[in-house]
Amino acid sequence: MKKAKIILLPLAILLFLSFTSLHKFYVSVTNIEYAAEDNAFQITSRVFIDDLDRLLLERYGVEAKLATPNESKLADMYIEKYFRSKFMVAFDGKQVPYTFLGKRYDTDVVICYMEISDVSLSEIKTMSVQNEVLTDLFDEQQNVVHVKWNGNKKSFVLIKENNKGMLNL
């Protein structure tokens, strides 16, 4: 009887696991920090490489092959194009332009660098951040946004149905 239990227990566990699937967590993290010495908001956005790779293929038909020796020469252009369509910042209700500075890889994440320059923080009353990155591909996508300025910090978790966060500066 003990032998039967020893054999049946692993089989039961294997059977149970075969009917459950691992659920991937879809998340990006964006840090927006005011650098007083540069009068600029410096922005870093971290997105999983495989998710962004899949998005570039599905949305633009580009096999980017991110973080590989065969990475497409068009990858940077399409990543910037995508961010410009899905990530926006507004001061006092008016959208502001940002410079897309580039990207780098860290393990399984691509880090995109952006900057809003010539910011006169004392003249701004409100800031809103709209982040729809990857929400068009993954319904479960969550975009965490941290904003730091003059010793203050505010964080948002933005989702497909609620993609904008606003704060008073």
Tab-separated table of C-alpha atoms in Angstrom:
chain	number	residue	atom	x	y	z
A	1	MET	CA	0.000	0.000	0.000
A	2	LYS	CA	2.881	2.359	0.786
A	3	LYS	CA	4.355	1.720	-2.654
A	4	ALA	CA	1.039	2.628	-4.260
A	5	LYS	CA	0.949	5.948	-2.370
A	6	ILE	CA	4.557	6.688	-3.323
A	7	ILE	CA	3.721	6.110	-7.003
A	8	LEU	CA	0.286	7.787	-6.996
A	9	LEU	CA	1.345	10.997	-5.251
A	10	PRO	CA	3.843	12.091	-7.941
A	11	LEU	CA	1.365	11.086	-10.659
A	12	ALA	CA	-1.378	13.133	-9.016
A	13	ILE	CA	0.919	16.136	-8.762
A	14	LEU	CA	1.974	15.772	-12.397
A	15	LEU	CA	-1.666	15.486	-13.492
A	16	PHE	CA	-2.611	18.572	-11.449
A	17	LEU	CA	0.237	20.619	-12.899
A	18	SER	CA	-0.623	19.605	-16.446
A	19	PHE	CA	-4.028	21.286	-16.113
A	20	THR	CA	-2.700	24.522	-14.695
A	21	SER	CA	-0.706	26.974	-16.702
A	22	LEU	CA	1.814	29.486	-15.504
A	23	HIS	CA	0.436	32.958	-15.819
A	24	LYS	CA	2.955	35.508	-17.005
A	25	PHE	CA	2.967	38.863	-15.268
A	26	TYR	CA	2.826	41.780	-17.719
A	27	VAL	CA	4.377	44.901	-16.234
A	28	SER	CA	6.557	47.867	-17.111
A	29	VAL	CA	8.168	50.328	-14.713
A	30	THR	CA	8.761	53.944	-15.666
A	31	ASN	CA	10.728	56.386	-13.503
A	32	ILE	CA	10.365	60.104	-14.123
A	33	GLU	CA	12.738	62.212	-12.066
A	34	TYR	CA	13.291	65.953	-12.095
A	35	ALA	CA	16.984	66.846	-12.323
A	36	ALA	CA	17.213	70.426	-11.036
A	37	GLU	CA	20.806	70.853	-12.253
A	38	ASP	CA	19.649	70.133	-15.834
A	39	ASN	CA	16.147	71.661	-15.582
A	40	ALA	CA	14.852	68.439	-17.070
A	41	PHE	CA	12.686	65.434	-16.338
A	42	GLN	CA	14.758	62.304	-16.978
A	43	ILE	CA	12.685	59.263	-17.881
A	44	THR	CA	13.606	55.587	-17.857
A	45	SER	CA	11.106	52.945	-18.885
A	46	ARG	CA	11.746	49.236	-18.286
A	47	VAL	CA	9.891	46.729	-20.463
A	48	PHE	CA	10.419	42.998	-20.882
A	49	ILE	CA	12.397	42.317	-24.064
A	50	ASP	CA	10.224	39.421	-25.233
A	51	ASP	CA	7.022	41.448	-24.825
A	52	LEU	CA	8.412	44.400	-26.796
A	53	ASP	CA	9.821	42.058	-29.435
A	54	ARG	CA	6.407	40.442	-29.877
A	55	LEU	CA	4.709	43.819	-30.027
A	56	LEU	CA	7.037	45.103	-32.767
A	57	LEU	CA	6.281	42.003	-34.822
A	58	GLU	CA	2.509	42.136	-34.353
A	59	ARG	CA	2.103	45.894	-34.659
A	60	TYR	CA	4.671	46.788	-37.332
A	61	GLY	CA	5.622	43.437	-38.870
A	62	VAL	CA	9.239	43.952	-37.772
A	63	GLU	CA	11.239	40.948	-36.607
A	64	ALA	CA	13.353	43.036	-34.252
A	65	LYS	CA	15.215	40.153	-32.558
A	66	LEU	CA	15.984	42.488	-29.672
A	67	ALA	CA	19.106	41.864	-27.595
A	68	THR	CA	20.538	39.408	-30.112
A	69	PRO	CA	23.457	39.707	-32.520
A	70	ASN	CA	20.861	39.752	-35.341
A	71	GLU	CA	18.894	42.720	-33.978
A	72	SER	CA	17.143	44.636	-36.734
A	73	LYS	CA	18.660	47.988	-37.669
A	74	LEU	CA	15.102	49.334	-37.634
A	75	ALA	CA	14.445	48.326	-34.003
A	76	ASP	CA	15.341	51.670	-32.408
A	77	MET	CA	13.232	53.610	-34.892
A	78	TYR	CA	10.158	51.441	-34.262
A	79	ILE	CA	10.614	51.422	-30.489
A	80	GLU	CA	10.726	55.224	-30.521
A	81	LYS	CA	7.701	55.380	-32.843
A	82	TYR	CA	5.772	53.078	-30.527
A	83	PHE	CA	6.664	55.016	-27.374
A	84	ARG	CA	5.645	58.302	-29.000
A	85	SER	CA	2.206	56.832	-29.741
A	86	LYS	CA	1.710	55.231	-26.303
A	87	PHE	CA	3.616	57.336	-23.743
A	88	MET	CA	2.738	61.002	-23.220
A	89	VAL	CA	3.434	63.662	-20.620
A	90	ALA	CA	1.478	66.894	-20.225
A	91	PHE	CA	2.115	69.980	-18.088
A	92	ASP	CA	-0.998	71.936	-17.113
A	93	GLY	CA	-3.047	69.984	-19.666
A	94	LYS	CA	-0.675	70.646	-22.576
A	95	GLN	CA	1.302	67.738	-24.053
A	96	VAL	CA	5.061	68.305	-23.939
A	97	PRO	CA	7.643	66.871	-26.313
A	98	TYR	CA	10.409	64.592	-25.121
A	99	THR	CA	13.645	63.405	-26.639
A	100	PHE	CA	14.048	59.664	-27.079
A	101	LEU	CA	17.703	59.181	-26.143
A	102	GLY	CA	18.048	55.462	-26.794
A	103	LYS	CA	17.937	52.084	-25.095
A	104	ARG	CA	20.071	49.440	-23.446
A	105	TYR	CA	19.506	45.900	-22.245
A	106	ASP	CA	19.701	44.538	-18.721
A	107	THR	CA	19.166	40.759	-18.505
A	108	ASP	CA	15.579	40.292	-19.790
A	109	VAL	CA	14.607	43.981	-19.808
A	110	VAL	CA	15.031	46.788	-22.306
A	111	ILE	CA	15.536	50.183	-20.672
A	112	CYS	CA	14.441	53.144	-22.777
A	113	TYR	CA	15.791	56.608	-21.973
A	114	MET	CA	13.868	59.818	-22.622
A	115	GLU	CA	14.153	63.422	-21.452
A	116	ILE	CA	11.943	66.475	-21.236
A	117	SER	CA	14.348	69.395	-21.299
A	118	ASP	CA	14.054	73.102	-20.467
A	119	VAL	CA	11.523	72.555	-17.687
A	120	SER	CA	10.768	75.504	-15.443
A	121	LEU	CA	9.289	73.514	-12.568
A	122	SER	CA	8.127	76.609	-10.657
A	123	GLU	CA	5.801	77.521	-13.539
A	124	ILE	CA	4.066	74.123	-13.706
A	125	LYS	CA	1.002	73.387	-11.583
A	126	THR	CA	0.023	69.901	-12.801
A	127	MET	CA	1.631	66.997	-14.589
A	128	SER	CA	-0.188	64.102	-16.190
A	129	VAL	CA	1.354	60.900	-17.496
A	130	GLN	CA	-0.399	58.635	-19.960
A	131	ASN	CA	1.200	55.225	-20.363
A	132	GLU	CA	-0.454	52.717	-22.690
A	133	VAL	CA	2.729	50.756	-23.431
A	134	LEU	CA	1.835	47.136	-24.267
A	135	THR	CA	-1.828	47.536	-23.245
A	136	ASP	CA	-2.790	47.076	-26.889
A	137	LEU	CA	-1.172	43.619	-26.857
A	138	PHE	CA	-1.799	42.395	-23.302
A	139	ASP	CA	-5.078	43.104	-21.486
A	140	GLU	CA	-3.376	42.298	-18.167
A	141	GLN	CA	-0.566	44.824	-18.730
A	142	GLN	CA	0.200	47.095	-15.773
A	143	ASN	CA	2.405	50.141	-16.188
A	144	VAL	CA	3.882	51.384	-12.939
A	145	VAL	CA	4.960	55.035	-13.043
A	146	HIS	CA	7.077	56.713	-10.336
A	147	VAL	CA	7.487	60.496	-10.452
A	148	LYS	CA	10.070	62.269	-8.264
A	149	TRP	CA	10.559	66.015	-7.976
A	150	ASN	CA	11.996	68.309	-5.267
A	151	GLY	CA	11.953	65.571	-2.616
A	152	ASN	CA	8.399	64.486	-3.475
A	153	LYS	CA	7.376	61.124	-4.899
A	154	LYS	CA	4.116	59.924	-6.416
A	155	SER	CA	3.404	56.539	-7.967
A	156	PHE	CA	0.627	55.255	-10.225
A	157	VAL	CA	-0.339	51.842	-11.525
A	158	LEU	CA	-1.848	52.422	-14.950
A	159	ILE	CA	-3.898	49.799	-16.787
A	160	LYS	CA	-5.756	49.613	-20.087
A	161	GLU	CA	-8.983	51.039	-18.615
A	162	ASN	CA	-7.201	53.675	-16.515
A	163	ASN	CA	-4.126	54.767	-18.456
A	164	LYS	CA	-3.516	58.269	-17.099
A	165	GLY	CA	-2.202	59.568	-13.791
A	166	MET	CA	-2.208	63.182	-12.683
A	167	LEU	CA	-0.398	65.021	-9.917
A	168	ASN	CA	-0.042	68.521	-8.560
A	169	LEU	CA	3.517	69.854	-8.570
